[in-house]
Short mmCIF file of C-alpha atoms in Angstrom, two decimals:
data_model
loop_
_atom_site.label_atom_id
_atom_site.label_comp_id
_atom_site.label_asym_id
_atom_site.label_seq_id
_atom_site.Cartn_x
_atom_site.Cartn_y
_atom_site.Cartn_z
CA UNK A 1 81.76 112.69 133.59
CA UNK A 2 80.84 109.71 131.19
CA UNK A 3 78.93 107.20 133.06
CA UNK A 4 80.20 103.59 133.15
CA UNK A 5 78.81 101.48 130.59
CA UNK A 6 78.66 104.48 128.48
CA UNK A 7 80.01 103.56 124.67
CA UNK A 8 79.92 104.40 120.41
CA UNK A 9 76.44 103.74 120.62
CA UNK A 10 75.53 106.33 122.95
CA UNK A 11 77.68 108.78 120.78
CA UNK A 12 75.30 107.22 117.74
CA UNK A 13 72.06 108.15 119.36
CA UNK A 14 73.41 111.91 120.51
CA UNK A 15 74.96 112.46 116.91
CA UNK A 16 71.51 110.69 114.50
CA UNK A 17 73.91 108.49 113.16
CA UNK A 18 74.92 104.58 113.27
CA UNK A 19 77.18 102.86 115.66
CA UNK A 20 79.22 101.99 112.30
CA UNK A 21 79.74 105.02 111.68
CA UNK A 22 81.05 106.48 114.79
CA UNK A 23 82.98 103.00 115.03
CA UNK A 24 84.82 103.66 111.72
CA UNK A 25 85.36 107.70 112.43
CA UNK A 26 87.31 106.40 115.76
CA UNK A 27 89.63 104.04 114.01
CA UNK A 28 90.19 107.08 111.30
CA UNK A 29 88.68 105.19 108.51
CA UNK A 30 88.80 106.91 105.46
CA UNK A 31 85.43 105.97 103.90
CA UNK A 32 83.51 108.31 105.90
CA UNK A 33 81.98 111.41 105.43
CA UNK A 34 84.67 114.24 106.46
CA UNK A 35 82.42 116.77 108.36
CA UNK A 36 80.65 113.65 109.76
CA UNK A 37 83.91 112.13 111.27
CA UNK A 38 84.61 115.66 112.48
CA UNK A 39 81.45 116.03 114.48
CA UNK A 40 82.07 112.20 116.11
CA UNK A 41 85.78 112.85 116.95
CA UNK A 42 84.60 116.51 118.15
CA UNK A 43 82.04 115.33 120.92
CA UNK A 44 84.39 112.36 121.54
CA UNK A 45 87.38 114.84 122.72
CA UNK A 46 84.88 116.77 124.32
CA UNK A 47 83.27 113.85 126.36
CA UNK A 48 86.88 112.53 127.09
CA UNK A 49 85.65 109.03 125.65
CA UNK A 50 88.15 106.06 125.08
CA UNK A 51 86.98 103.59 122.95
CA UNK A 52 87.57 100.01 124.17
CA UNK A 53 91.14 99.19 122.01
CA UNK A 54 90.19 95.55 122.54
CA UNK A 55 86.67 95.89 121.45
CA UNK A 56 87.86 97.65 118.59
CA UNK A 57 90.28 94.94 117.48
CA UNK A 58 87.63 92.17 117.37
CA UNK A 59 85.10 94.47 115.57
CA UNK A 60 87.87 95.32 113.05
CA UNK A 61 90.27 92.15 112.56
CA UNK A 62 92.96 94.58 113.46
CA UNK A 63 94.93 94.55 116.51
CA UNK A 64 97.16 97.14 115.72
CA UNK A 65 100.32 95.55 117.10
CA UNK A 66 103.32 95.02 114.82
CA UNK A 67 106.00 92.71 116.27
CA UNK A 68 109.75 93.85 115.47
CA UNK A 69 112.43 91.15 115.38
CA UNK A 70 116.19 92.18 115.53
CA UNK A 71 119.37 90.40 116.24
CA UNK A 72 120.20 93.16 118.94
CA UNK A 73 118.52 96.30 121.47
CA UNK A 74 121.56 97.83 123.01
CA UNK A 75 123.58 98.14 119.40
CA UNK A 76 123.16 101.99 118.42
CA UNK A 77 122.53 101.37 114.83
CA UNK A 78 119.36 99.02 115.30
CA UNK A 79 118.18 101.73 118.04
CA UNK A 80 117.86 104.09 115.93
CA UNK A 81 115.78 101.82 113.13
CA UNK A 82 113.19 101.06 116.14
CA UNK A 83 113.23 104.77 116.43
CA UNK A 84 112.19 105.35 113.02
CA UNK A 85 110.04 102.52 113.33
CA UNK A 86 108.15 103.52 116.62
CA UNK A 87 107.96 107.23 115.06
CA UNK A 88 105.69 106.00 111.92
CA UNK A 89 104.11 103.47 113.98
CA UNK A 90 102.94 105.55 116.45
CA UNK A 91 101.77 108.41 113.42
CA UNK A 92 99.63 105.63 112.12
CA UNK A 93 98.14 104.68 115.22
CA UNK A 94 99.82 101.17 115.65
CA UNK A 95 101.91 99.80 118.73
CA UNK A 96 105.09 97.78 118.37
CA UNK A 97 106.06 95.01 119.95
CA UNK A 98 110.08 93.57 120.20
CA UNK A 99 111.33 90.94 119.80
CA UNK A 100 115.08 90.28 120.57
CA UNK A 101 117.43 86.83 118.94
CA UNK A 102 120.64 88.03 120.15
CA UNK A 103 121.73 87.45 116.57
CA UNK A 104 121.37 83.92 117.26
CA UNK A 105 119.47 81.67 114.20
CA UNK A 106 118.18 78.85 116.99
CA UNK A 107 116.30 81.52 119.29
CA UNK A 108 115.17 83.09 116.15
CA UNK A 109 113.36 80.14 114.64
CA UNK A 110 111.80 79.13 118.20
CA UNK A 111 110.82 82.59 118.66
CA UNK A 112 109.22 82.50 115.37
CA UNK A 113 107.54 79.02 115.47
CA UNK A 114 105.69 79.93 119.12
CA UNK A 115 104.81 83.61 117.93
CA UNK A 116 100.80 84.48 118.55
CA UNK A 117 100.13 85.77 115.72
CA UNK A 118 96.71 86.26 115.92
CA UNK A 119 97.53 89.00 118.47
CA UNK A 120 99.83 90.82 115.26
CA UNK A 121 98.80 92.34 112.32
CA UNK A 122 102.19 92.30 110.55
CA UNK A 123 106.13 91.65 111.54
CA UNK A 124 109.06 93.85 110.18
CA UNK A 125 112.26 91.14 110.74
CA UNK A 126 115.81 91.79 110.09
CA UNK A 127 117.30 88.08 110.35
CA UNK A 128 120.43 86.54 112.25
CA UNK A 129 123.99 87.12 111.03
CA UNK A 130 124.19 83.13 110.69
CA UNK A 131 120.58 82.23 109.17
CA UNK A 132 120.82 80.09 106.16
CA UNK A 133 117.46 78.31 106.14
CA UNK A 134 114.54 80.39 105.50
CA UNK A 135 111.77 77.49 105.99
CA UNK A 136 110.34 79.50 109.55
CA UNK A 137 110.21 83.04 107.15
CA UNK A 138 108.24 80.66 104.24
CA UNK A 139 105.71 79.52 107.10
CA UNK A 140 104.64 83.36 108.36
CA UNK A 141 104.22 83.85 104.63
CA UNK A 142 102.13 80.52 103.89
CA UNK A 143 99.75 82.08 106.85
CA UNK A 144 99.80 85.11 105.07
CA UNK A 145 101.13 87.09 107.58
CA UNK A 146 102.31 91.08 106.00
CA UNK A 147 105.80 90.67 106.72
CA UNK A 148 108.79 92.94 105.79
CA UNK A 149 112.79 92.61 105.84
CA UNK A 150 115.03 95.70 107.17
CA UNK A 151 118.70 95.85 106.68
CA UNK A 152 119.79 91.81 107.24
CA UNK A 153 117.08 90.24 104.66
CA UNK A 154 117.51 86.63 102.83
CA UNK A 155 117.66 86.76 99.10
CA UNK A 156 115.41 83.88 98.06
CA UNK A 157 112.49 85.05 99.99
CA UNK A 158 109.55 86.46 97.81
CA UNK A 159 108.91 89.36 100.56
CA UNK A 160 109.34 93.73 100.72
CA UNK A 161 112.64 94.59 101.63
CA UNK A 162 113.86 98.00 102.82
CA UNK A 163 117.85 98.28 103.10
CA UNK A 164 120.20 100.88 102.54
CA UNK A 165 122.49 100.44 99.51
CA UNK A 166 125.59 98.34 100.87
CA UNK A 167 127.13 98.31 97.37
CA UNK A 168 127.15 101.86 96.76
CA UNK A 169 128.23 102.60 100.28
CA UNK A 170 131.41 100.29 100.17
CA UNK A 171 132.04 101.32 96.55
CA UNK A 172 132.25 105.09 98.29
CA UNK A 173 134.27 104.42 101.36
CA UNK A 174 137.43 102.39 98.99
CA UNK A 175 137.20 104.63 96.56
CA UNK A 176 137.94 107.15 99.54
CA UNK A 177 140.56 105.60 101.02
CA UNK A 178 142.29 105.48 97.19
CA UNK A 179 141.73 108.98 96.95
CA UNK A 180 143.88 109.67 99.60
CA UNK A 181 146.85 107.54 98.15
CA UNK A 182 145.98 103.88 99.71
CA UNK A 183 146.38 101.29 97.41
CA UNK A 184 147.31 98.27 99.65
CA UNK A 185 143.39 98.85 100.90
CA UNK A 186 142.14 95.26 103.10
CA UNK A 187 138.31 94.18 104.11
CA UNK A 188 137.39 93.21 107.38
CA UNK A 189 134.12 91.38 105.93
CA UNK A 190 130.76 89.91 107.72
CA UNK A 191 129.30 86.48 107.94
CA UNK A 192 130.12 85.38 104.36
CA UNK A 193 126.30 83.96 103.82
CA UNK A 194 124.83 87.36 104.63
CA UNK A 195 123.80 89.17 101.72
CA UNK A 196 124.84 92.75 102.68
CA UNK A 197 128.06 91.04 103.61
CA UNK A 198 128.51 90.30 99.76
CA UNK A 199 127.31 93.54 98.62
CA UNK A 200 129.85 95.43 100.72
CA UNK A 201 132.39 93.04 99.61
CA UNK A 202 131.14 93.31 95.97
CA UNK A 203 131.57 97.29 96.57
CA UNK A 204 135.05 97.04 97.99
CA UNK A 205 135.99 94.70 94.71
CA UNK A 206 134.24 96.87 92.03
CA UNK A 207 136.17 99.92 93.45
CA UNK A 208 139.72 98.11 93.23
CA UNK A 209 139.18 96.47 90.30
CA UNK A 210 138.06 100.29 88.85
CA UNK A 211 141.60 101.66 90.24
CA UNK A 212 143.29 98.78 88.56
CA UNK A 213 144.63 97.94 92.22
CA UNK A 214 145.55 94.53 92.66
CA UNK A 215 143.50 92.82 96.01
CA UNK A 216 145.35 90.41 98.18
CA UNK A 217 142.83 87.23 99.26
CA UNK A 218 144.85 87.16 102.48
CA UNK A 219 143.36 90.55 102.88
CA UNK A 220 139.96 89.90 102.58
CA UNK A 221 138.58 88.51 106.28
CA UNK A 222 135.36 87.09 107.09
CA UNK A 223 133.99 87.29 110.89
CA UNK A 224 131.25 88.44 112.98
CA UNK A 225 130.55 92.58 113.51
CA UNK A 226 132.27 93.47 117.06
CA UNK A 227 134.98 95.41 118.33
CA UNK A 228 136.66 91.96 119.35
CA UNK A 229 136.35 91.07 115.86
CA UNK A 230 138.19 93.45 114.21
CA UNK A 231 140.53 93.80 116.91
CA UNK A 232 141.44 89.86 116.59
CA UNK A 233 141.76 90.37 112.56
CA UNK A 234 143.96 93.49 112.27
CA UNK A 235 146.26 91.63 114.24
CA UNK A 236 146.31 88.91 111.63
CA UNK A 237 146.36 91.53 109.16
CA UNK A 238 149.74 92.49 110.72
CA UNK A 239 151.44 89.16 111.10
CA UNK A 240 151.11 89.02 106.81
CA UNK A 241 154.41 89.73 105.11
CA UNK A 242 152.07 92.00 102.61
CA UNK A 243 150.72 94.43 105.48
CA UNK A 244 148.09 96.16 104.15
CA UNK A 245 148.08 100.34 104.10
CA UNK A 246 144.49 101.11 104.81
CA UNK A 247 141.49 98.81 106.59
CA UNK A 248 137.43 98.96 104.92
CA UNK A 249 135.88 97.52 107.99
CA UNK A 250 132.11 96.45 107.43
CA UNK A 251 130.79 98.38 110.50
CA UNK A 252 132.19 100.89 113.01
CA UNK A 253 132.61 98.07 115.45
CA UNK A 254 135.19 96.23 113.85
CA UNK A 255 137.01 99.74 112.42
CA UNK A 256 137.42 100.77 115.89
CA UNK A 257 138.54 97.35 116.92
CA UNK A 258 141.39 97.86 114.36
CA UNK A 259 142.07 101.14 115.25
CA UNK A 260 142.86 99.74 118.77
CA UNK A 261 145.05 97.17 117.78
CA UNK A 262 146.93 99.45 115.55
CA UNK A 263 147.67 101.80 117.81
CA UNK A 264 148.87 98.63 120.31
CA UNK A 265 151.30 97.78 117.26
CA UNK A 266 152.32 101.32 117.28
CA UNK A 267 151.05 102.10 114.02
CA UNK A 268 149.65 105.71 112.98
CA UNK A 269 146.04 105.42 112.51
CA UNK A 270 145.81 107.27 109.26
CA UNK A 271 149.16 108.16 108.39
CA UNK A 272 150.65 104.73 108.48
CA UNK A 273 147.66 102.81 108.01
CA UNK A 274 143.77 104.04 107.21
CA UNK A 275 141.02 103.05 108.70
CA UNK A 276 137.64 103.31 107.19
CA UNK A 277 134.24 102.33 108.92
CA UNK A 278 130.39 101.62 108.06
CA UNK A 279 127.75 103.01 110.10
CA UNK A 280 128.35 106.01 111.46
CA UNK A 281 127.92 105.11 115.38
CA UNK A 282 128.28 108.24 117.67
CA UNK A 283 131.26 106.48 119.14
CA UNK A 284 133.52 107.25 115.85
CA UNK A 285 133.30 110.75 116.87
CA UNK A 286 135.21 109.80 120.60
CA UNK A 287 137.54 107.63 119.19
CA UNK A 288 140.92 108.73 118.54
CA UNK A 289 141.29 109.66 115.79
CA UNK A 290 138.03 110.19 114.62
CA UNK A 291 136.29 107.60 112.02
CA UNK A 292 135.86 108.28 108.95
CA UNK A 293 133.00 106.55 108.11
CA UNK A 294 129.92 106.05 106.15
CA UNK A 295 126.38 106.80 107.43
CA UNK A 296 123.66 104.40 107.13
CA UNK A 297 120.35 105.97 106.96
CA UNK A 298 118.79 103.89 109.77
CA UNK A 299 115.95 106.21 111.19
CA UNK A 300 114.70 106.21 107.55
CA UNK A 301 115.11 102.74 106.90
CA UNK A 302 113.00 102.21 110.03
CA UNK A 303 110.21 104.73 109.07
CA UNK A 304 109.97 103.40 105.52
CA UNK A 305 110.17 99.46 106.54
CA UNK A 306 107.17 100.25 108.95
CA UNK A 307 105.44 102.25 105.90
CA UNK A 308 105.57 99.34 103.74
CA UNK A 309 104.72 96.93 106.17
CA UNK A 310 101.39 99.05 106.85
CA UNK A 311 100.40 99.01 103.63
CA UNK A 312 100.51 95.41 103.28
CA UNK A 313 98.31 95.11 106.29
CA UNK A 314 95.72 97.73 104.55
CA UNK A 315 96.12 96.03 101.49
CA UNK A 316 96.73 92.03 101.19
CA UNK A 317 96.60 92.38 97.47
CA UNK A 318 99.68 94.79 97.66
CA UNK A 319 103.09 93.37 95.96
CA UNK A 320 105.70 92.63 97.37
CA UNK A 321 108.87 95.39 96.35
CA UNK A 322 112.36 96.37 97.48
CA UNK A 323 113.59 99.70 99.17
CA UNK A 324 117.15 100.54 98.44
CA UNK A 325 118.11 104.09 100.44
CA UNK A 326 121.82 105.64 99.45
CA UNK A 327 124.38 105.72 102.17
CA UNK A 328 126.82 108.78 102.91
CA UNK A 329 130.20 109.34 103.58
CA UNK A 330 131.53 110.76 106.48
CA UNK A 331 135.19 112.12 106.39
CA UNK A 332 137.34 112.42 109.22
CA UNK A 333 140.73 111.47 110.25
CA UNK A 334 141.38 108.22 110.51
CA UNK A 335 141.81 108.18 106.56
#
């Protein structure tokens, strides 16, 4: 049994080496001997000894705590990016640390302005559906705080980004739907000053305009990402005089939301009118009919966001760069 009191520099004096080197061989530097940091993490596991994590993190700078901010916990999609995220954190030996705004821009910038930062070493942040100003992002950057934007990420921000490619992705799922003979094809948008909000919409466009199919503006509606949502448009969508043939939802939230209040109108879900989703949530497999969909990549996006972020922390000097990941689409038979 170790005795209390007992510490690196006790290893140091059994091994004939310095209490910087055992110190370094702990945290898994890399500028160490190899058989050296073998014989220090050997004796270690054998002696059962814990170094002091808080010892460690003054000795080092480091505290190896990443905070995560997201606009939601319970919505499947961002679970499974703090999956991917915890997963590579945990790999590379950091904790993380959540941070919730309930997709609300005021509790984001308070949460922001009264952050500790001295107890983070970097923050991976996927913003507010209704965030315009970027000012509170500027200020963790003037500190020089590693930072890096997943998924929801503002466009005049000089910062990494990892996102999957909403473009390509809504290009895909219209071109689907006019595949299978829909040509009256409306968009159940997002916030309009979020930027994959445009890039799906840009998607959606490019495809039409490639098909040479006319687009309706009074098809085209802007809104928030819940079931309610696209429950409360498709029912607009159905008062028009030009009722639309198939639905491009921007998530699988609104889709189903549309698929409800189609079937409330008495419509066929993908007979009468299609129905085409974004995210691939494990509830388009239990609604009925099933949503076709596409798949966002969000374990990966998580894994390579924390990746980045990581690397910025290692390396201050590191530029800034962009992630894109392709999506994939997911047939089934609501189209």
């Amino acid at each position: 049994m170790i005795k209390k009191g007992f510490g690196i520099k006790n290893i140091a004096e059994m091994l004939g080496t310095s209490v910087s080197t055992v110190s370094r061989a702990l945290r898994d530097a890399h500028d160490i001997n190899p058989d050296t940091k073998d014989r220090i993490l050997a004796l270690a596991k054998e002696l059962n000894f814990k170094p002091n994590k808080n010892a460690a993190a003054l000795a080092s700078g480091s505290t190896k705590n990443i905070g995560v901010i997201i606009p939601f916990i319970t919505n499947y999609y961002f679970g499974t990016v703090i999956s991917g995220i915890q997963e590579e954190a945990y790999q590379l030996g950091y904790n993380i640390i959540l941070f919730v705004t309930n997709d609300e821009v005021e509790r984001e910038i308070d949460l922001i302005h009264n952050l500790n930062l001295a107890s983070l070493d970097g923050l991976l942040i996927s913003i507010s559906s209704n965030t315009t100003a970027t000012d509170h992002f500027n200020e963790l950057i003037r500190k020089e705080l590693p930072v890096v934007f997943f998924d929801r990420a503002p466009s005049d921000i000089n910062a990494s980004k990892v996102m999957q490619n909403d473009f390509e992705g809504a290009f895909l799922a219209t071109k689907h739907l006019i595949n299978k003979g829909y040509q009256k094809i409306a968009h159940l948008a997002g916030p309009e000053s979020l930027d994959f909000s445009k890039e799906r919409l840009r998607g959606y466009l490019s495809a039409m305009k490639k098909a040479q199919l006319p687009v309706n503006p009074e098809h085209i509606l802007h809104s928030g990402f819940t079931q309610q949502h696209g429950y409360m448009d498709t029912q607009k969508l159905l008062e028009l005089q030009d009722v639309p043939d198939a639905i491009f939802a921007i998530n699988d939230g609104k889709a189903i939301g549309a698929i409800q209040a189609l079937k409330k109108a008495g419509k066929l879900v993908g007979k009468e009118i299609g129905v085409m989703g974004f995210t691939n949530d494990p509830i388009s497999t239990i609604i009925e009919p099933n949503l076709t969909t596409v798949e966002e990549p969000a374990f990966e996006i998580g894994k390579q966001s924390c990746q980045l972020l990581i690397r910025h922390i290692k390396n201050r000097e590191f530029e800034a760069r962009s992630v894109v990941i392709p999506c994939k689409l997911i047939d089934r038979d609501s189209a």
